[in-house]
Amino acid sequence: MARKPADQTVSREEIIMAAAEVLRRNGYEATTMKDIAAEVNLTAASLYHHFRNKDALLLAVLEGGIEHVIQQLEPVALEEKPVVEKLKQMIAVHIVNLANNPAVGAAFVFEIRALMNMRIPPRNGGQFGQEDMDAFIEKRNKFFAQRDYFEKLFRDVIQEGIDRGVFRKVDVAIVTKALLGAHNWVGVWYRPDGRLSGQEIADIMADTFLRGLAL
Amino acid sequence: MARKPADQTVSREEIIMAAAEVLRRNGYEATTMKDIAAEVNLTAASLYHHFRNKDALLLAVLEGGIEHVIQQLEPVALEEKPVVEKLKQMIAVHIVNLANNPAVGAAFVFEIRALMNMRIPPRNGGQFGQEDMDAFIEKRNKFFAQRDYFEKLFRDVIQEGIDRGVFRKVDVAIVTKALLGAHNWVGVWYRPDGRLSGQEIADIMADTFLRGLAL
DNA sequence: GAAATAATTAAATCTAAATTCGATTAAATT
DNA sequence: AATTTAATCGAATTTAGATTTAATTATTTC
């Protein structure tokens, strides 16, 4: 036989979402292609029709996540408006994102290391050609650049606040790491059925953090 | 042959430290027994003389870490002194710990999931008896209890500050998670050769956070 | 210094997981 | 309707890695 009779066909996007969810539960290394496939009612072999290999699938999860956040964050960060408002809104965007998709958020915290340490070419070599490797490495580097840019968006706004005399003179690098650490952790502990919504959590955190920055 | 001639014999503690370091680099699932063994100039087989299996080794890393922190944190948390001072000191203890041993700190952030999802008995079953499993599960539960207790120490001090009218009325659960998230992240980005010492980072973070709590 | 114990190793086992392959069916195009 | 392209599967391949075993040497202990 081949192909399940009555069932729907599965899209690339659906696989990425499913992968994120399985990754959240088990982590990259502990997740098997079979696990991911099962989540969308496919066999492991079928996944290779959509992604070159497991690494490419992880990268796709992370890429999708960062692009989505940056796309929402950038306009706010670059807008001309009071820094306090701006930062408050950025915090909300980030945390609400994390709450809406904790799986992707958790991947950010947990799986970036897997991406860093990834052996290229992959373990068994496979039919990976030089071009495949180059393409993968380029995508990966782009991802890291976006991650750094994401952090920079926050850092720059905090710096702007200091320059404008709205925030006190803090160590911007450290304070930014502290803020993002608090955020990232949300992706780890947040549960959709919890007491508070993403927006409520964001408000509490923004409030506390902004008081910490106030003169 | 057997046993290296002139070399020193390796202790359980040394293996635990080595494991933490390798874990920090690669993560639990991606770390092989061979990797850990190499770090202490042993073969993989030798590790089984010191630990029942890979899981037990991870548990030992985490156990050692939490016990060490709690041991330092508890006296401070339970001491009778101004809450502000107390919390400041607790933050310093935690962060300095993380900075002194980022490997263990990173294990906390990254590897707890591996411990949660761990299949007992382990993959190939091995010579694991019911007693072994029971012992492992008990140790694991104890670890989780300690982790919760650790978080409670911080939560209680923040609550105390509110009760005494020293801190404003914040959502204690969320604010505690935010604080610990910021801390945990230190274990991820901190580098011993970086610009600031653990104590300096702690001071900056404590300062910002305490202002966030102030009335 | 013999016997027990601790630490180590090489080699063998055993399994799970990534990936490939060839066949098959569905859907879209021409 | 014929052909191409997309999606799927089962089975085979390959490999790495955890764990076991049996042997070897070092260190205590009596």
Coordinates of C-alpha atoms (C1' of nucleotides) in Angstrom, one line a residue:
Chain A
M1 CA 0.0 0.0 0.0
A2 CA 0.9 3.6 -0.1
R3 CA -0.7 6.8 1.2
K4 CA -3.6 6.7 3.6
P5 CA -6.9 6.5 1.7
A6 CA -9.4 9.1 2.9
D7 CA -7.0 11.3 4.9
Q8 CA -6.0 14.8 4.2
T9 CA -2.6 15.7 2.9
V10 CA -0.3 17.5 5.3
S11 CA 1.4 20.8 4.7
R12 CA 4.8 22.0 5.6
E13 CA 3.4 24.5 8.1
E14 CA 1.5 21.8 9.9
I15 CA 4.6 19.7 10.3
I16 CA 6.5 22.7 11.6
M17 CA 3.8 23.3 14.3
A18 CA 3.7 19.7 15.2
A19 CA 7.5 19.6 15.4
A20 CA 7.5 22.6 17.8
E21 CA 5.0 20.9 20.0
V22 CA 6.9 17.6 20.2
L23 CA 10.1 19.5 20.7
R24 CA 8.6 21.3 23.6
R25 CA 7.8 18.0 25.3
N26 CA 11.0 16.1 24.6
G27 CA 13.7 18.3 23.3
Y28 CA 15.4 18.0 20.0
E29 CA 17.8 15.2 20.6
A30 CA 15.2 13.1 22.4
T31 CA 12.6 13.7 19.6
T32 CA 12.5 11.2 16.9
M33 CA 11.2 11.7 13.4
K34 CA 8.7 9.1 14.2
D35 CA 7.4 11.2 17.1
I36 CA 6.9 14.2 14.9
A37 CA 5.4 12.2 12.1
A38 CA 2.9 10.6 14.6
E39 CA 1.7 14.0 15.6
V40 CA 0.5 14.6 12.1
N41 CA -0.5 11.0 11.4
L42 CA 2.4 10.3 9.0
T43 CA 5.3 7.9 9.0
A44 CA 8.8 9.1 9.5
A45 CA 9.7 8.4 5.9
S46 CA 7.0 10.8 4.8
L47 CA 8.7 13.7 6.6
Y48 CA 11.6 13.5 4.2
H49 CA 9.4 14.6 1.4
H50 CA 8.9 17.9 3.1
F51 CA 12.3 18.5 4.8
R52 CA 15.7 17.4 3.9
N53 CA 16.4 16.1 7.3
K54 CA 15.8 16.5 11.0
D55 CA 18.1 19.5 11.3
A56 CA 16.3 21.3 8.6
L57 CA 13.1 20.8 10.4
L58 CA 14.5 22.3 13.6
L59 CA 15.8 25.2 11.7
A60 CA 12.4 25.7 10.1
V61 CA 10.8 25.8 13.6
L62 CA 13.2 28.4 14.9
E63 CA 13.2 30.5 11.7
G64 CA 9.5 30.7 11.7
G65 CA 9.4 31.8 15.3
I66 CA 12.0 34.5 15.1
E67 CA 10.6 36.0 11.9
H68 CA 7.1 36.2 13.4
V69 CA 8.3 38.0 16.5
I70 CA 10.6 40.4 14.8
Q71 CA 7.9 41.2 12.3
Q72 CA 5.7 42.3 15.2
L73 CA 8.4 43.8 17.3
E74 CA 10.3 45.9 14.8
P75 CA 7.6 48.4 13.9
V76 CA 7.0 49.1 17.6
A77 CA 10.7 49.4 18.3
L78 CA 11.3 51.8 15.5
E79 CA 8.2 53.9 16.0
E80 CA 8.5 57.5 17.3
K81 CA 6.8 57.5 20.6
P82 CA 7.6 57.8 24.3
V83 CA 10.2 55.2 25.3
V84 CA 8.2 54.0 28.3
E85 CA 5.2 53.3 26.0
K86 CA 7.4 51.7 23.5
L87 CA 9.2 49.3 25.9
K88 CA 5.9 48.4 27.5
Q89 CA 4.4 47.5 24.2
M90 CA 7.5 45.5 23.1
I91 CA 7.3 43.5 26.3
A92 CA 3.7 42.8 25.6
V93 CA 4.4 41.7 22.1
H94 CA 7.1 39.3 23.1
I95 CA 5.3 37.8 26.0
V96 CA 2.0 37.4 24.3
N97 CA 3.8 35.7 21.5
L98 CA 5.4 33.3 23.9
A99 CA 2.1 32.6 25.5
N100 CA 0.3 32.1 22.2
N101 CA 3.0 29.7 21.1
P102 CA 4.9 28.4 24.0
A103 CA 6.2 25.5 22.0
V104 CA 8.2 27.8 19.7
G105 CA 9.2 29.9 22.7
A106 CA 10.5 26.8 24.5
A107 CA 12.4 25.8 21.3
F108 CA 14.2 29.2 21.5
V109 CA 15.3 28.6 25.0
F110 CA 16.2 24.9 24.7
E111 CA 17.1 24.1 21.1
I112 CA 19.4 26.9 20.0
R113 CA 22.2 24.9 21.4
A114 CA 21.3 21.9 19.3
L115 CA 21.5 24.2 16.3
M116 CA 24.8 25.5 17.4
N117 CA 26.4 22.2 17.9
M118 CA 24.9 20.6 14.9
R119 CA 27.3 18.5 12.9
I120 CA 27.3 19.4 9.2
P121 CA 27.1 17.2 7.3
P122 CA 24.7 15.2 9.4
R123 CA 25.7 12.0 11.1
N124 CA 25.3 9.4 8.4
G125 CA 26.4 11.8 5.7
G126 CA 23.6 10.8 3.5
Q127 CA 23.2 12.4 0.1
F128 CA 24.1 15.8 1.5
G129 CA 26.1 17.7 -1.1
Q130 CA 28.3 20.7 -0.6
E131 CA 25.5 23.0 -1.8
D132 CA 23.1 21.6 0.8
M133 CA 25.6 22.2 3.5
D134 CA 26.3 25.8 2.4
A135 CA 22.6 26.5 2.2
F136 CA 22.1 25.1 5.6
I137 CA 24.9 27.0 7.1
E138 CA 23.8 30.2 5.6
K139 CA 20.3 29.8 6.9
R140 CA 21.7 29.0 10.3
N141 CA 23.9 32.1 10.3
K142 CA 21.0 34.2 9.3
F143 CA 19.0 32.8 12.1
F144 CA 21.7 33.7 14.6
A145 CA 21.9 37.2 13.2
Q146 CA 18.1 37.6 13.6
R147 CA 18.4 36.4 17.2
D148 CA 21.0 39.0 17.9
Y149 CA 19.0 41.7 16.1
F150 CA 16.0 40.8 18.2
E151 CA 18.0 41.4 21.4
K152 CA 19.4 44.6 20.0
L153 CA 15.9 45.9 19.5
F154 CA 15.4 45.8 23.2
R155 CA 18.8 47.0 24.1
D156 CA 18.5 50.0 21.9
V157 CA 15.2 51.1 23.4
I158 CA 16.6 50.8 26.9
Q159 CA 19.6 52.8 25.8
E160 CA 17.3 55.4 24.2
G161 CA 15.5 55.8 27.4
I162 CA 18.7 56.5 29.2
D163 CA 19.9 58.9 26.6
R164 CA 16.6 60.8 26.8
G165 CA 16.9 60.9 30.6
V166 CA 13.8 58.8 31.1
F167 CA 15.5 55.8 32.6
R168 CA 18.3 55.8 35.1
K169 CA 21.8 55.0 34.0
V170 CA 21.8 51.2 34.1
D171 CA 24.2 48.6 32.6
V172 CA 22.2 48.2 29.4
A173 CA 23.7 44.8 28.4
I174 CA 23.0 43.2 31.8
V175 CA 19.6 44.7 32.2
T176 CA 18.6 43.6 28.7
K177 CA 19.7 40.0 29.5
A178 CA 17.7 40.1 32.7
L179 CA 14.6 41.2 30.9
L180 CA 14.9 38.7 28.1
G181 CA 15.8 36.0 30.6
A182 CA 12.5 36.7 32.5
H183 CA 10.7 36.6 29.2
N184 CA 12.2 33.4 27.9
W185 CA 11.4 31.7 31.1
V186 CA 7.7 32.4 30.4
G187 CA 7.9 30.0 27.4
V188 CA 9.0 27.4 29.9
W189 CA 6.4 27.7 32.7
Y190 CA 3.4 29.2 30.9
R191 CA 0.4 27.0 30.5
P192 CA -2.6 28.1 28.4
D193 CA -5.0 27.0 31.1
G194 CA -3.2 28.9 33.8
R195 CA -4.5 31.7 36.0
L196 CA -3.4 34.6 33.9
S197 CA -3.4 35.4 30.2
G198 CA -0.3 36.4 28.3
Q199 CA -1.3 40.0 28.3
E200 CA -1.8 40.0 32.1
I201 CA 1.6 38.5 32.6
A202 CA 3.1 41.0 30.3
D203 CA 1.5 43.9 32.2
I204 CA 2.8 42.6 35.5
M205 CA 6.3 42.1 34.1
A206 CA 6.4 45.4 32.3
D207 CA 5.3 47.3 35.3
T208 CA 7.9 45.8 37.5
F209 CA 10.7 46.2 35.0
L210 CA 9.8 49.7 34.1
R211 CA 9.8 50.8 37.8
G212 CA 13.2 49.2 38.0
L213 CA 14.4 51.5 35.2
A214 CA 12.7 54.6 36.5
L215 CA 14.8 57.5 37.7
Chain B
M1 CA 45.4 -4.1 29.0
A2 CA 43.4 -2.7 31.8
R3 CA 43.6 0.4 33.8
K4 CA 45.9 3.2 33.0
P5 CA 49.4 2.6 34.6
A6 CA 50.7 5.8 36.2
D7 CA 47.5 7.9 36.2
Q8 CA 45.4 9.0 39.1
T9 CA 42.2 7.3 40.0
V10 CA 39.0 9.4 39.4
S11 CA 36.5 10.2 42.0
R12 CA 32.7 10.4 41.7
E13 CA 32.8 14.1 42.3
E14 CA 35.3 14.7 39.5
I15 CA 33.0 12.8 37.1
I16 CA 30.0 14.8 38.2
M17 CA 31.9 18.1 37.5
A18 CA 33.1 16.8 34.2
A19 CA 29.6 15.6 33.2
A20 CA 28.2 19.1 34.1
E21 CA 30.7 20.7 31.8
V22 CA 30.0 18.4 28.9
L23 CA 26.3 18.7 29.4
R24 CA 26.6 22.5 29.2
R25 CA 28.3 22.2 25.9
N26 CA 26.1 19.5 24.3
G27 CA 23.0 18.9 26.3
Y28 CA 22.0 15.6 27.9
E29 CA 20.7 13.7 24.9
A30 CA 23.5 14.8 22.7
T31 CA 26.1 13.9 25.3
T32 CA 27.6 10.4 25.1
M33 CA 29.0 8.5 27.9
K34 CA 32.2 8.5 25.9
D35 CA 32.2 12.3 25.9
I36 CA 32.0 12.4 29.6
A37 CA 34.6 9.7 30.1
A38 CA 37.0 11.5 27.8
E39 CA 36.7 14.6 29.9
V40 CA 38.3 12.7 32.8
N41 CA 40.5 10.5 30.7
L42 CA 38.5 7.3 31.1
T43 CA 36.6 5.0 28.8
A44 CA 32.8 4.9 28.7
A45 CA 32.8 1.5 30.4
S46 CA 34.6 2.9 33.4
L47 CA 31.8 5.3 34.2
Y48 CA 29.6 2.4 35.0
H49 CA 31.7 1.6 38.0
H50 CA 30.8 4.9 39.5
F51 CA 27.2 5.4 38.3
R52 CA 24.5 2.9 37.4
N53 CA 23.8 4.6 34.1
K54 CA 23.6 7.8 32.3
D55 CA 20.4 8.9 33.9
A56 CA 21.9 8.4 37.4
L57 CA 24.7 10.6 36.3
L58 CA 22.5 13.4 35.2
L59 CA 20.5 13.2 38.4
A60 CA 23.7 13.4 40.4
V61 CA 24.7 16.6 38.6
L62 CA 21.4 18.2 39.3
E63 CA 21.2 16.9 42.9
G64 CA 24.6 18.3 43.7
G65 CA 23.7 21.6 42.3
I66 CA 20.5 22.2 44.0
E67 CA 21.8 21.0 47.4
H68 CA 24.7 23.3 47.2
V69 CA 22.5 26.4 46.4
I70 CA 19.9 25.6 48.9
Q71 CA 22.5 25.1 51.6
Q72 CA 23.7 28.6 51.0
L73 CA 20.4 30.1 50.4
E74 CA 18.3 28.7 53.2
P75 CA 20.2 30.4 56.1
V76 CA 19.9 33.7 54.4
A77 CA 16.2 33.3 53.6
L78 CA 15.3 32.2 57.1
E79 CA 17.4 34.8 58.9
E80 CA 15.7 37.6 60.8
K81 CA 16.7 40.8 59.0
P82 CA 15.3 43.5 56.8
V83 CA 13.6 41.9 53.8
V84 CA 15.4 44.2 51.4
E85 CA 18.8 43.1 52.7
K86 CA 17.7 39.5 52.7
L87 CA 16.4 39.5 49.1
K88 CA 19.5 41.3 47.9
Q89 CA 21.7 38.7 49.5
M90 CA 19.7 35.8 48.2
I91 CA 20.0 37.2 44.7
A92 CA 23.7 37.5 45.1
V93 CA 24.0 34.0 46.5
H94 CA 22.1 32.5 43.5
I95 CA 23.9 34.5 40.8
V96 CA 27.3 34.1 42.2
N97 CA 26.7 30.4 42.4
L98 CA 25.6 30.4 38.8
A99 CA 28.6 32.3 37.8
N100 CA 31.0 30.1 39.7
N101 CA 29.5 27.0 38.2
P102 CA 27.7 27.9 35.0
A103 CA 27.7 24.3 33.9
V104 CA 25.5 23.2 36.7
G105 CA 23.4 26.3 36.2
A106 CA 22.9 25.5 32.6
A107 CA 22.0 21.9 33.5
F108 CA 19.2 23.4 35.6
V109 CA 17.7 25.3 32.8
F110 CA 18.2 22.8 30.1
E111 CA 18.3 19.3 31.5
I112 CA 15.4 19.2 33.9
R113 CA 13.1 18.2 31.0
A114 CA 15.4 15.3 30.3
L115 CA 14.9 14.2 33.9
M116 CA 11.2 14.6 33.7
N117 CA 10.7 12.6 30.4
M118 CA 13.2 9.9 31.3
R119 CA 12.0 6.5 30.7
I120 CA 12.3 4.2 33.6
P121 CA 13.5 1.5 33.1
P122 CA 16.0 2.9 30.7
R123 CA 16.0 2.1 27.0
N124 CA 17.6 -1.3 26.8
G125 CA 16.3 -2.4 30.2
G126 CA 19.6 -3.7 31.3
Q127 CA 19.9 -5.3 34.6
F128 CA 17.7 -2.6 36.2
G129 CA 15.6 -4.2 38.9
Q130 CA 12.4 -2.9 40.5
E131 CA 14.4 -1.6 43.5
D132 CA 16.7 0.3 41.2
M133 CA 13.7 2.0 39.6
D134 CA 12.1 2.8 42.9
A135 CA 15.3 4.3 44.2
F136 CA 15.7 6.4 41.1
I137 CA 12.2 7.6 41.1
E138 CA 12.4 8.5 44.8
K139 CA 15.6 10.5 44.2
R140 CA 14.1 12.2 41.2
N141 CA 11.0 13.2 43.2
K142 CA 13.2 14.5 45.9
F143 CA 15.0 16.6 43.4
F144 CA 11.8 18.1 42.1
A145 CA 10.7 18.8 45.6
Q146 CA 13.9 20.6 46.3
R147 CA 13.6 22.6 43.2
D148 CA 10.1 23.7 44.3
Y149 CA 11.4 24.5 47.7
F150 CA 14.1 26.6 46.2
E151 CA 11.6 28.7 44.3
K152 CA 9.5 28.9 47.5
L153 CA 12.3 30.5 49.4
F154 CA 12.3 33.4 47.0
R155 CA 8.5 33.6 46.8
D156 CA 8.2 33.7 50.6
V157 CA 10.7 36.5 51.0
I158 CA 8.9 38.6 48.4
Q159 CA 5.6 37.9 50.1
E160 CA 7.1 38.8 53.5
G161 CA 8.2 42.1 52.0
I162 CA 4.6 42.8 50.9
D163 CA 3.2 41.8 54.2
R164 CA 5.6 44.1 56.0
G165 CA 4.6 46.9 53.8
V166 CA 8.1 47.2 52.4
F167 CA 7.3 46.1 48.8
R168 CA 4.3 47.1 46.8
K169 CA 1.5 44.6 46.3
V170 CA 2.7 42.6 43.3
D171 CA 1.6 39.2 41.9
V172 CA 4.1 37.2 43.8
A173 CA 4.0 34.1 41.7
I174 CA 4.7 36.0 38.5
V175 CA 7.3 38.3 39.9
T176 CA 9.1 35.3 41.4
K177 CA 9.1 33.5 38.0
A178 CA 10.4 36.7 36.4
L179 CA 13.3 37.0 38.9
L180 CA 14.3 33.4 38.6
G181 CA 14.0 33.5 34.8
A182 CA 16.4 36.4 34.7
H183 CA 18.7 34.4 37.0
N184 CA 18.5 31.2 35.1
W185 CA 19.4 33.0 32.0
V186 CA 22.7 34.1 33.6
G187 CA 23.7 30.4 33.6
V188 CA 23.3 30.5 29.9
W189 CA 25.1 33.6 28.8
Y190 CA 27.6 34.1 31.6
R191 CA 31.3 33.6 30.6
P192 CA 34.0 33.6 33.2
D193 CA 36.2 35.9 31.1
G194 CA 33.4 38.4 30.6
R195 CA 33.3 42.1 31.5
L196 CA 31.7 41.6 34.9
S197 CA 32.0 39.3 37.9
G198 CA 29.1 37.3 39.2
Q199 CA 28.9 39.7 42.2
E200 CA 28.7 42.7 39.9
I201 CA 26.0 41.2 37.8
A202 CA 24.1 40.3 41.0
D203 CA 24.3 43.8 42.2
I204 CA 23.0 45.2 39.0
M205 CA 20.1 42.8 38.9
A206 CA 19.3 43.1 42.6
D207 CA 19.2 46.8 42.3
T208 CA 16.9 46.8 39.3
F209 CA 14.6 44.2 40.7
L210 CA 14.3 45.8 44.2
R211 CA 13.4 49.1 42.7
G212 CA 10.7 47.3 40.8
L213 CA 9.3 46.1 44.1
A214 CA 9.7 49.3 46.0
L215 CA 6.5 51.2 47.0
Chain C
dG1 C1' 51.8 -11.1 51.5
dA2 C1' 47.3 -13.4 50.6
dA3 C1' 42.6 -12.2 50.0
dA4 C1' 39.2 -9.0 49.2
dT5 C1' 37.9 -4.7 47.1
dA6 C1' 38.2 -0.9 43.8
dA7 C1' 39.1 1.0 39.3
dT8 C1' 39.8 0.3 35.0
dT9 C1' 39.7 -1.6 30.2
dA10 C1' 38.6 -3.9 25.4
dA11 C1' 35.4 -6.2 23.2
dA12 C1' 30.8 -7.8 22.5
dT13 C1' 25.8 -7.0 22.5
dC14 C1' 21.8 -5.0 21.5
dT15 C1' 18.6 -1.4 20.2
dA16 C1' 16.8 2.6 18.5
dA17 C1' 16.8 6.1 15.2
dA18 C1' 18.0 8.7 10.9
dT19 C1' 18.0 8.2 6.4
dT20 C1' 17.3 6.0 1.8
dC21 C1' 14.8 3.3 -1.7
dG22 C1' 11.3 1.7 -4.6
dA23 C1' 6.7 1.2 -5.1
dT24 C1' 2.1 3.2 -5.0
dT25 C1' -1.7 6.4 -5.2
dA26 C1' -3.7 11.1 -5.6
dA27 C1' -4.0 15.3 -7.8
dA28 C1' -3.0 18.5 -11.2
dT29 C1' -1.8 19.7 -16.0
dT30 C1' -1.8 19.3 -20.7
Chain D
dA1 C1' -6.8 10.2 -21.2
dA2 C1' -2.0 10.5 -20.7
dT3 C1' 1.6 12.4 -18.2
dT4 C1' 3.8 14.6 -14.7
dT5 C1' 4.3 16.0 -10.0
dA6 C1' 3.2 15.6 -5.0
dA7 C1' 2.5 12.8 -1.0
dT8 C1' 2.7 8.8 1.1
dC9 C1' 4.2 4.2 2.9
dG10 C1' 6.9 -0.3 4.2
dA11 C1' 11.0 -2.3 4.2
dA12 C1' 16.0 -2.2 4.1
dT13 C1' 20.3 0.1 5.5
dT14 C1' 23.5 2.0 8.4
dT15 C1' 25.3 3.8 12.5
dA16 C1' 25.9 5.4 16.8
dG17 C1' 25.6 4.9 21.5
dA18 C1' 24.2 2.7 26.1
dT19 C1' 25.1 -1.1 28.6
dT20 C1' 27.2 -5.8 29.9
dT21 C1' 30.8 -9.0 30.4
dA22 C1' 35.0 -10.9 31.6
dA23 C1' 39.6 -9.9 32.3
dT24 C1' 43.3 -7.1 34.4
dT25 C1' 45.8 -4.4 37.7
dA26 C1' 46.0 -1.4 41.9
dT27 C1' 45.0 -0.7 46.6
dT28 C1' 43.6 -2.0 51.1
dT29 C1' 42.9 -4.9 54.8
dC30 C1' 43.9 -8.5 57.7

